[in-house]
Amino acid sequence: MEYSRKKFISFIGKASLGAFIMPQFLTSCGNTTTPATNFNNISKEKLNQLKKIVLENLPPSDKDDLLLANGLNYHTIIKWGDKINNKDTFGFNNDFTCFIPIDNNNPEDGLLWVNHEYVNPLFVSDFDHRKYDKPFEHRTIEQVDQEMYNVGGSIIRIKEENGRWKIVENDPYNRRITGKTPIKLNWDSPIKGVTTVIGTNSNCSGGITPWKTFITCEENYDSCFGETEYDDNNVPTKKPSSLGWEKFYNYPTEHYGWVVEINPKDGTAQKHIALGRFAHECCTLYELADKRVVAYTGDDKNNEHLYKFISSKPSSLKEGTLYVADTINGKWLALDWENQPILKNKFKNQTEVLIRAREAAKLLGATPLNRPEDVEIDPITGNIFVSLTNNKDKNDFHGSILKIEETNGKFDALTFKSSTYKAGGEESGFSCPDNLAFDLSGNLWITSDMSGSSMNKKDKPYMPFKNNSLFVIPRYGKDAGKIIRVASAPKDAELTGPWFSPDGKTLFLSVQHPGEQTKDKNNPTSKWPFDKDNIPKPAVVAITGDLIEKMNKLNIIES
Ligand code: FEO
Ligand code: CA
Ligand code: CA
């Protein structure tokens, strides 16, 4: 990072930007694991073109459609239930997306990973819990199997032809990872007696490794197999899940809540125990000069924490130390059983510390945060940005974006400075920030996640914002630093998983849970994407157009 900073300073000199570079301006592409190093090559002409871009700020809308600002258009690549090959179909509630080209010289042909976060049983397994006083007594194993199939992730080969991305049906790379796929633990000790577990679920956001594999993160795992809770005397009790899968499959909940790595080429997967167990929203990796890795990951729950793992060996997500943030004092605190007496007192060993990371973090004095979600690294400044979605219990309804500046710009530093970069609210025009992505010019794109039950409700503070949206904070020109709405989601939906294609011509985006508030399938609250069968379907879209290409013009990111 120091290297990047130096380069950046010389870039400022060369391009004579002067006051144009202010701390409020961001950058790092959600797609990259290494910061930009080619600032010197930026042409003044391209920079001037970027400064002249006129952005349309879409007004808030409650329309049941995916609305886009001028200069943008979209087509659907794949939706829930579509065939990916002769035996498999695309799962439900697509979230994180990540595109890796098969050949680095051809950005128009590659493998797209898509997370399938959770299911709505009303649509997926035809189970309506509202019909019953004791709904779990009416569940069948077939319904649970359907649900387990529809979570996890998909790998699909996609190609762009004449401006449209299409799945290559039956491509040998196409495959599903589901709630039943066997997955190895990247750890020396078994967990609950095994070293290979069954399935992944609650796959929310993710990341990419420097060695070009997919990362998918298990977030609200307690909704599938419940949670083990401990009282003050360390006595465990089982808290049931909301989906009730544990009534059919006796899989320990300790097998979920991890960061999972997927090999794009063969679909093999592993769970990285060293990164701790909690509701991982995402995992954002940075490769140090000596090839050791630093991984940032947030625990998306009220009053939970921000973590970072620093590896002690090159390219390892096993050997190293997990830290948790004390944002008040600017310290990374080690979840290290061997060297922290307070952890040695409470837990049997390091494996238990990692399984019960939330408790260990609190013992060390970690700062409770307002739902830390996505994390992205600015490729120009190296600052780290963290969405804090909200914390209604603390009257933080609109959330904020936290900025972390590691000491001396070193990602393996154990101290840092933190500050609020942007606060949500009516004045700033956005509420509940969730996914973040930097484009190839260093503009920051943000999606919002107001809950379906609160959106467009007269008695809720979310009314002025209407439907969830996609925003951009331009880095250059007259709108620099402003928060501009460029897309509005269909009814009840959330826009998730923004990811730019390597040539900067496409923004891949998930439209997740349209029509989530539906009570009667025959009368859904949304019909997007307006399929023949008239029910809402989560889908991945490609956003293209003049504006995407112009915004990505600078191409400062080396991938
Ligand atoms: Fe699955 Fe925190 O969003
Ligand atoms: Ca999310
Ligand atoms: Ca979210």
XYZ file of C-alpha atoms and ligand atoms in Angstrom:
564
model
C 0.000 0.000 0.000
C 2.811 2.353 0.705
C 3.849 1.785 -2.867
C 0.403 2.757 -4.088
C 0.355 5.882 -2.022
C 3.655 6.971 -3.491
C 2.362 6.331 -6.974
C -0.787 8.208 -6.134
C 1.120 11.248 -5.021
C 3.085 11.274 -8.259
C -0.215 10.911 -10.107
C -1.527 14.000 -8.393
C 1.560 15.895 -9.476
C 1.388 14.783 -13.060
C -2.299 15.379 -13.581
C -2.232 18.677 -11.628
C -5.330 17.743 -9.729
C -4.592 19.906 -6.739
C -7.567 20.289 -4.458
C -9.561 17.874 -6.567
C -8.208 15.016 -4.464
C -9.931 15.457 -1.166
C -10.298 12.919 1.599
C -13.991 12.595 0.827
C -13.208 11.010 -2.521
C -12.893 7.293 -2.582
C -11.824 4.443 -4.687
C -10.929 0.603 -4.945
C -12.719 -1.637 -7.299
C -14.899 -4.279 -5.710
C -13.359 -6.586 -8.258
C -9.740 -6.303 -7.318
C -7.518 -7.658 -4.639
C -4.577 -5.420 -5.410
C -4.695 -1.641 -5.467
C -4.040 0.291 -8.598
C -0.420 0.883 -9.449
C -0.682 2.556 -12.834
C -1.845 6.028 -11.894
C 1.006 7.531 -13.848
C -0.551 6.269 -17.041
C -3.818 8.105 -16.632
C -4.444 10.506 -19.473
C -5.585 14.016 -18.774
C -8.023 13.687 -21.617
C -9.814 10.718 -20.067
C -9.891 12.499 -16.754
C -11.498 15.535 -18.339
C -14.086 13.293 -19.992
C -14.932 11.810 -16.619
C -15.268 15.236 -15.043
C -17.818 16.192 -17.695
C -20.192 13.270 -17.141
C -23.716 14.451 -16.441
C -25.496 12.076 -14.085
C -29.251 11.885 -13.762
C -30.337 11.543 -10.141
C -33.407 9.282 -10.326
C -36.229 10.343 -8.048
C -37.285 7.734 -5.435
C -39.913 5.384 -6.870
C -42.290 2.723 -5.591
C -42.916 1.316 -9.066
C -42.684 -2.454 -9.522
C -39.847 -2.375 -12.028
C -36.102 -2.070 -12.349
C -35.752 1.591 -13.293
C -32.465 2.986 -14.558
C -30.982 6.458 -15.027
C -30.363 7.831 -18.532
C -27.452 6.128 -20.231
C -28.113 2.748 -18.607
C -30.072 -0.265 -19.784
C -30.343 -3.858 -18.651
C -31.014 -7.386 -19.786
C -31.640 -10.443 -17.643
C -28.876 -13.062 -17.728
C -30.506 -15.744 -15.592
C -33.368 -16.085 -13.144
C -34.502 -18.496 -10.444
C -35.443 -21.910 -11.862
C -33.648 -21.505 -15.216
C -31.807 -24.608 -16.380
C -28.026 -24.396 -16.212
C -27.553 -27.937 -17.527
C -29.533 -31.143 -17.920
C -29.755 -31.794 -14.195
C -29.440 -28.463 -12.417
C -31.346 -25.219 -12.123
C -30.408 -21.728 -10.903
C -31.102 -21.273 -7.170
C -33.204 -18.712 -5.298
C -32.454 -15.212 -3.971
C -29.279 -14.449 -5.891
C -26.905 -12.152 -3.996
C -23.114 -11.722 -4.472
C -21.826 -12.070 -8.036
C -18.218 -12.476 -9.164
C -16.997 -12.778 -12.744
C -13.669 -14.397 -13.610
C -12.683 -14.533 -17.303
C -11.568 -17.933 -18.562
C -8.824 -16.257 -20.570
C -7.510 -12.933 -19.262
C -7.287 -11.649 -22.820
C -10.997 -12.107 -23.435
C -13.237 -10.156 -21.025
C -16.372 -11.362 -22.808
C -16.224 -15.036 -21.812
C -16.009 -16.229 -18.245
C -17.410 -17.894 -15.172
C -19.975 -16.077 -13.092
C -20.381 -17.146 -9.478
C -23.724 -16.255 -7.922
C -24.667 -16.684 -4.233
C -28.136 -18.034 -3.403
C -28.669 -16.576 0.032
C -31.973 -17.884 1.364
C -35.371 -19.182 0.319
C -38.891 -17.904 0.570
C -40.739 -21.193 1.236
C -43.961 -19.751 -0.206
C -42.346 -19.752 -3.662
C -39.612 -22.384 -3.362
C -41.337 -25.263 -1.557
C -44.979 -24.180 -1.603
C -45.017 -24.036 2.189
C -47.087 -21.269 3.739
C -46.408 -21.109 7.475
C -49.260 -18.627 7.936
C -51.776 -21.408 7.369
C -50.856 -23.248 10.553
C -50.763 -22.606 14.286
C -47.801 -24.963 14.601
C -46.250 -24.707 11.167
C -43.309 -27.060 11.762
C -45.667 -29.983 12.334
C -46.749 -29.625 8.729
C -43.316 -29.560 7.080
C -42.241 -32.426 4.829
C -38.746 -33.610 3.997
C -39.451 -32.970 0.312
C -40.074 -29.304 1.078
C -36.869 -29.041 3.097
C -34.919 -30.773 0.308
C -36.260 -28.245 -2.203
C -35.165 -25.426 0.067
C -31.683 -26.893 0.645
C -31.235 -27.271 -3.105
C -32.075 -23.619 -3.730
C -29.380 -22.128 -1.460
C -25.588 -22.127 -1.899
C -24.373 -20.869 -5.233
C -24.163 -21.358 -8.978
C -21.225 -21.327 -11.345
C -22.320 -20.480 -14.870
C -20.308 -19.837 -17.992
C -21.498 -16.651 -19.646
C -20.498 -15.009 -22.904
C -21.215 -11.601 -24.336
C -22.368 -11.399 -27.925
C -23.666 -8.251 -29.606
C -23.952 -6.468 -26.289
C -25.901 -9.215 -24.514
C -24.640 -11.700 -21.948
C -25.978 -15.235 -22.242
C -25.417 -18.411 -20.291
C -23.662 -21.193 -22.208
C -26.177 -23.941 -21.478
C -24.706 -27.303 -20.521
C -21.185 -25.911 -20.408
C -19.033 -28.369 -18.393
C -18.174 -25.570 -15.934
C -21.846 -25.013 -15.056
C -22.614 -26.456 -11.645
C -24.506 -25.971 -8.420
C -23.157 -25.888 -4.883
C -26.100 -26.483 -2.538
C -27.141 -27.033 1.055
C -26.087 -30.637 0.565
C -22.694 -30.404 -1.180
C -19.896 -32.005 0.906
C -17.322 -29.346 1.850
C -13.939 -29.813 3.552
C -12.835 -27.798 6.553
C -9.499 -26.060 6.078
C -8.458 -26.825 9.663
C -6.411 -29.457 11.492
C -9.026 -30.379 14.110
C -12.470 -31.795 13.337
C -15.540 -29.741 14.235
C -18.302 -31.751 15.913
C -16.402 -34.877 14.953
C -15.884 -34.346 11.227
C -13.501 -32.668 8.790
C -15.971 -32.649 5.875
C -19.395 -31.081 6.445
C -22.644 -31.130 4.499
C -23.523 -28.059 2.527
C -23.353 -24.313 2.653
C -26.238 -21.919 3.263
C -27.051 -18.254 3.912
C -24.547 -17.262 1.206
C -24.805 -13.506 1.325
C -21.895 -11.536 -0.066
C -18.344 -12.701 -0.776
C -15.127 -11.820 -2.501
C -12.329 -12.996 -4.743
C -8.923 -14.345 -3.749
C -5.646 -13.063 -5.232
C -5.303 -16.540 -6.769
C -8.664 -16.063 -8.551
C -11.094 -18.283 -6.726
C -14.539 -17.321 -5.443
C -15.301 -16.533 -1.813
C -18.864 -16.989 -0.539
C -19.865 -16.046 3.006
C -22.358 -17.780 5.280
C -24.393 -15.054 6.952
C -27.664 -15.853 8.792
C -26.865 -19.552 9.265
C -28.942 -19.698 12.446
C -32.089 -19.532 10.269
C -31.263 -23.011 8.878
C -29.955 -25.180 11.723
C -30.437 -22.860 14.716
C -27.699 -21.793 17.096
C -25.925 -23.100 20.174
C -26.086 -20.554 22.962
C -24.072 -20.572 26.183
C -25.103 -19.219 29.580
C -22.783 -17.590 32.128
C -21.691 -21.015 33.335
C -20.767 -22.061 29.797
C -23.743 -24.455 29.599
C -25.016 -24.819 26.008
C -28.651 -24.756 24.884
C -30.048 -25.152 21.363
C -31.970 -22.266 19.855
C -34.245 -23.493 17.035
C -34.011 -22.146 13.490
C -36.760 -20.309 11.623
C -36.727 -22.800 8.704
C -36.657 -25.924 10.861
C -34.165 -27.887 8.746
C -32.634 -29.348 11.900
C -35.842 -31.315 12.438
C -35.043 -33.309 9.282
C -31.256 -33.269 9.139
C -29.080 -33.530 12.193
C -26.303 -31.264 10.931
C -24.577 -29.295 13.712
C -25.005 -25.556 13.386
C -21.253 -25.265 14.126
C -20.713 -26.428 10.539
C -22.117 -23.111 9.258
C -21.243 -19.434 9.681
C -17.884 -19.657 7.904
C -16.078 -18.121 4.945
C -16.150 -20.606 2.055
C -13.795 -20.736 -0.937
C -14.895 -22.230 -4.249
C -12.584 -23.297 -7.057
C -14.221 -21.953 -10.249
C -12.811 -24.691 -12.443
C -13.996 -27.792 -10.584
C -16.379 -26.511 -7.913
C -14.358 -27.937 -5.019
C -15.000 -26.012 -1.835
C -13.421 -25.475 1.569
C -14.487 -23.649 4.729
C -11.847 -21.377 6.257
C -12.128 -21.901 10.000
C -9.291 -19.455 10.795
C -11.531 -16.543 9.710
C -13.965 -17.235 12.552
C -17.623 -18.163 12.781
C -20.327 -15.492 12.793
C -22.822 -13.953 10.342
C -20.199 -13.178 7.687
C -21.555 -10.646 5.239
C -18.501 -10.594 3.014
C -14.788 -11.201 2.892
C -12.508 -8.720 1.146
C -8.950 -9.850 0.570
C -5.749 -7.906 0.029
C -2.427 -9.454 -0.981
C 0.697 -8.022 0.668
C 3.965 -7.701 -1.241
C 5.251 -10.926 0.348
C 2.034 -12.733 -0.751
C 0.609 -12.955 2.755
C -3.081 -12.058 2.735
C -5.245 -9.758 4.805
C -8.995 -10.480 4.878
C -11.633 -8.067 6.182
C -15.052 -9.433 7.126
C -18.090 -7.959 8.887
C -20.621 -9.677 11.152
C -24.020 -8.384 10.018
C -25.985 -8.243 13.206
C -26.785 -5.385 15.584
C -23.865 -4.684 17.908
C -21.537 -7.217 16.314
C -18.069 -6.576 14.989
C -15.593 -6.016 12.190
C -12.753 -8.542 11.860
C -9.544 -8.911 9.906
C -7.364 -11.956 9.398
C -3.646 -11.575 8.691
C -1.920 -14.641 7.341
C 1.547 -15.615 8.514
C 2.311 -17.592 5.359
C 1.914 -16.698 1.672
C -1.542 -17.313 0.183
C -2.849 -18.970 3.341
C -6.314 -18.627 4.837
C -5.400 -21.043 7.618
C -2.037 -19.989 9.092
C -2.341 -16.601 10.747
C -4.236 -14.546 13.302
C -7.810 -13.302 13.403
C -8.288 -9.814 14.867
C -11.390 -7.841 15.817
C -11.757 -4.070 15.686
C -11.808 -1.748 18.667
C -12.868 1.291 16.655
C -12.879 3.592 19.701
C -9.167 3.146 20.376
C -8.209 2.195 16.820
C -6.815 -1.231 17.680
C -7.003 -4.673 16.134
C -7.371 -7.188 18.997
C -6.064 -10.732 18.488
C -8.445 -13.662 18.950
C -5.459 -15.721 19.994
C -6.113 -18.376 22.636
C -2.433 -19.024 23.278
C -1.565 -15.412 24.068
C -4.785 -14.013 25.554
C -5.321 -15.242 29.147
C -8.937 -14.019 29.108
C -9.651 -16.405 26.216
C -7.687 -19.255 27.788
C -9.884 -18.921 30.871
C -13.104 -19.300 28.971
C -12.405 -21.568 25.976
C -10.794 -24.994 25.616
C -8.645 -24.172 22.604
C -8.307 -21.979 19.506
C -10.931 -23.978 17.607
C -13.510 -23.115 20.257
C -12.452 -19.442 20.157
C -13.091 -19.422 16.405
C -16.438 -21.257 16.642
C -17.584 -18.814 19.341
C -15.838 -15.777 17.838
C -18.594 -13.370 18.880
C -18.148 -14.192 22.555
C -14.360 -14.108 22.284
C -14.529 -10.698 20.563
C -16.636 -9.260 23.378
C -14.289 -10.566 26.057
C -11.439 -8.719 24.339
C -13.373 -5.425 24.227
C -14.349 -5.284 20.540
C -16.547 -2.318 19.594
C -20.217 -3.115 18.909
C -21.097 -1.782 15.453
C -24.388 -1.073 13.691
C -24.582 -4.148 11.443
C -21.233 -4.161 9.608
C -21.939 -5.431 6.081
C -19.865 -5.015 2.950
C -16.201 -3.980 3.042
C -14.263 -2.547 0.106
C -10.749 -1.184 -0.283
C -10.147 2.102 -2.095
C -7.576 1.236 -4.787
C -6.146 4.734 -4.808
C -5.932 5.655 -1.138
C -6.018 2.179 0.401
C -8.699 3.313 2.845
C -11.177 0.646 3.886
C -14.891 1.344 3.672
C -17.469 -0.569 5.702
C -21.240 -0.313 5.356
C -22.946 -0.025 8.719
C -26.507 -0.719 7.616
C -28.488 0.422 10.648
C -29.270 -0.317 14.279
C -32.881 0.415 14.985
C -32.422 -0.477 18.684
C -29.993 2.420 18.926
C -32.172 4.760 16.828
C -29.747 4.538 13.909
C -32.364 4.029 11.193
C -30.350 5.010 8.142
C -26.855 3.681 8.800
C -23.548 5.066 7.585
C -20.317 4.207 5.832
C -17.307 3.841 8.090
C -13.819 4.689 6.863
C -10.808 2.846 8.284
C -7.297 4.167 7.665
C -4.660 1.605 8.632
C -1.566 3.130 10.274
C 0.965 4.160 7.611
C -1.314 2.587 5.009
C -0.118 -0.882 6.011
C -2.835 -3.507 5.764
C -1.127 -5.665 8.378
C -0.978 -2.760 10.870
C -2.485 -3.430 14.288
C -3.684 0.152 14.752
C -5.893 2.404 12.649
C -7.986 5.557 12.553
C -11.730 5.402 11.921
C -14.281 8.020 10.947
C -17.708 8.300 9.345
C -17.410 8.789 5.594
C -21.125 9.268 4.825
C -24.183 9.107 7.040
C -27.496 7.881 5.642
C -30.610 10.042 5.982
C -32.939 12.303 4.069
C -30.257 14.922 3.595
C -27.780 12.543 1.966
C -30.592 10.819 0.037
C -29.847 7.184 0.927
C -30.677 4.834 3.765
C -29.278 1.480 4.933
C -26.081 1.044 2.864
C -25.212 -2.573 2.114
C -23.071 -3.708 -0.844
C -20.210 -1.499 -2.021
C -18.183 -1.691 -5.246
C -15.554 0.577 -6.733
C -15.543 0.777 -10.511
C -12.505 0.968 -12.774
C -12.230 4.737 -12.329
C -12.566 4.617 -8.564
C -16.195 5.774 -8.332
C -18.030 4.123 -5.443
C -21.316 2.289 -6.066
C -23.642 1.510 -3.161
C -26.783 -0.569 -2.829
C -29.351 -0.023 -0.095
C -31.064 -2.617 2.085
C -34.157 -1.216 3.721
C -36.181 -4.179 4.921
C -39.259 -5.172 2.940
C -41.467 -4.834 5.980
C -40.418 -1.187 6.522
C -40.203 0.151 2.974
C -42.979 2.403 1.674
C -44.754 2.350 5.026
C -46.273 5.665 6.129
C -45.402 5.106 9.799
C -41.748 4.241 9.121
C -38.768 6.549 8.593
C -38.055 4.860 5.240
C -41.053 6.338 3.416
C -39.143 9.171 1.639
C -36.650 6.738 0.085
C -39.309 4.487 -1.510
C -37.854 1.314 -3.111
C -34.340 0.037 -2.499
C -31.867 1.481 -4.977
C -28.391 1.586 -6.451
C -26.388 4.769 -5.929
C -23.054 6.054 -7.161
C -20.688 8.525 -5.542
C -18.708 10.016 -8.445
C -15.088 10.755 -7.702
C -14.606 13.425 -10.328
C -16.321 16.482 -11.733
C -19.017 18.731 -10.358
C -20.930 15.878 -8.700
C -17.863 14.467 -6.916
C -18.771 13.258 -3.448
C -22.538 13.489 -4.055
C -24.759 10.438 -3.640
C -26.695 9.868 -6.842
C -29.481 7.316 -7.315
C -29.023 5.488 -10.631
C -31.357 2.487 -10.276
C -34.555 1.716 -8.413
C -35.513 -1.887 -7.578
C -38.838 -3.647 -8.162
C -41.315 -3.913 -5.236
C -39.897 -5.417 -2.005
C -36.588 -6.188 -3.764
C -33.024 -5.346 -2.864
C -30.255 -4.790 -5.401
C -27.217 -6.841 -4.403
C -23.920 -8.205 -5.670
C -22.680 -5.338 -7.892
C -19.620 -6.490 -9.866
C -17.953 -4.832 -12.859
C -16.772 -6.841 -15.861
C -13.003 -6.592 -16.428
C -13.462 -4.286 -19.427
C -15.720 -1.948 -17.435
C -18.558 -2.270 -19.927
C -20.988 -4.236 -17.752
C -22.214 -4.005 -14.193
C -23.504 -7.391 -13.058
C -26.233 -6.933 -10.463
C -28.583 -9.206 -8.538
C -32.232 -8.338 -8.078
C -33.002 -10.189 -4.866
C -36.343 -11.011 -3.262
C -38.818 -9.094 -5.497
C -42.311 -9.586 -4.099
C -41.009 -10.761 -0.737
C -44.019 -9.410 1.136
C -46.393 -11.591 -0.921
C -48.955 -13.438 1.181
C -50.937 -15.033 -1.631
C -49.045 -16.501 -4.577
C -51.969 -15.692 -6.846
C -51.718 -12.068 -5.908
C -48.006 -11.288 -5.566
C -46.791 -7.828 -4.548
C -44.359 -7.889 -7.509
C -44.413 -9.610 -10.871
C -40.878 -8.667 -11.884
C -39.247 -9.872 -14.185
C -42.706 -10.284 -15.756
C -42.399 -13.971 -16.662
C -45.309 -15.894 -18.167
C -46.189 -17.549 -14.849
C -46.812 -14.169 -13.200
C -44.768 -14.744 -10.062
C -41.781 -12.662 -8.993
C -38.363 -14.237 -9.564
C -34.949 -13.230 -8.284
C -32.626 -12.712 -11.259
C -29.162 -11.523 -12.235
C -29.062 -8.696 -14.731
C -26.342 -7.090 -16.819
C -26.417 -3.303 -16.714
C -24.752 -1.826 -19.761
C -24.817 1.443 -21.677
C -22.969 4.589 -22.385
C -22.902 5.713 -18.764
C -21.252 2.517 -17.463
C -18.568 2.800 -20.131
C -17.953 6.483 -19.460
C -17.801 6.005 -15.690
C -15.204 3.234 -16.103
C -13.135 5.213 -18.589
C -10.088 5.769 -16.438
C -9.402 2.054 -15.999
C -6.900 2.670 -13.213
C -7.457 -0.762 -11.779
C -5.024 -3.478 -12.691
C -6.754 -6.814 -12.452
Fe -27.384 -10.796 3.562
Fe -26.255 -8.638 5.462
O -27.087 -9.049 3.955
Ca -26.105 -7.996 2.037
Ca -28.235 -6.754 3.742
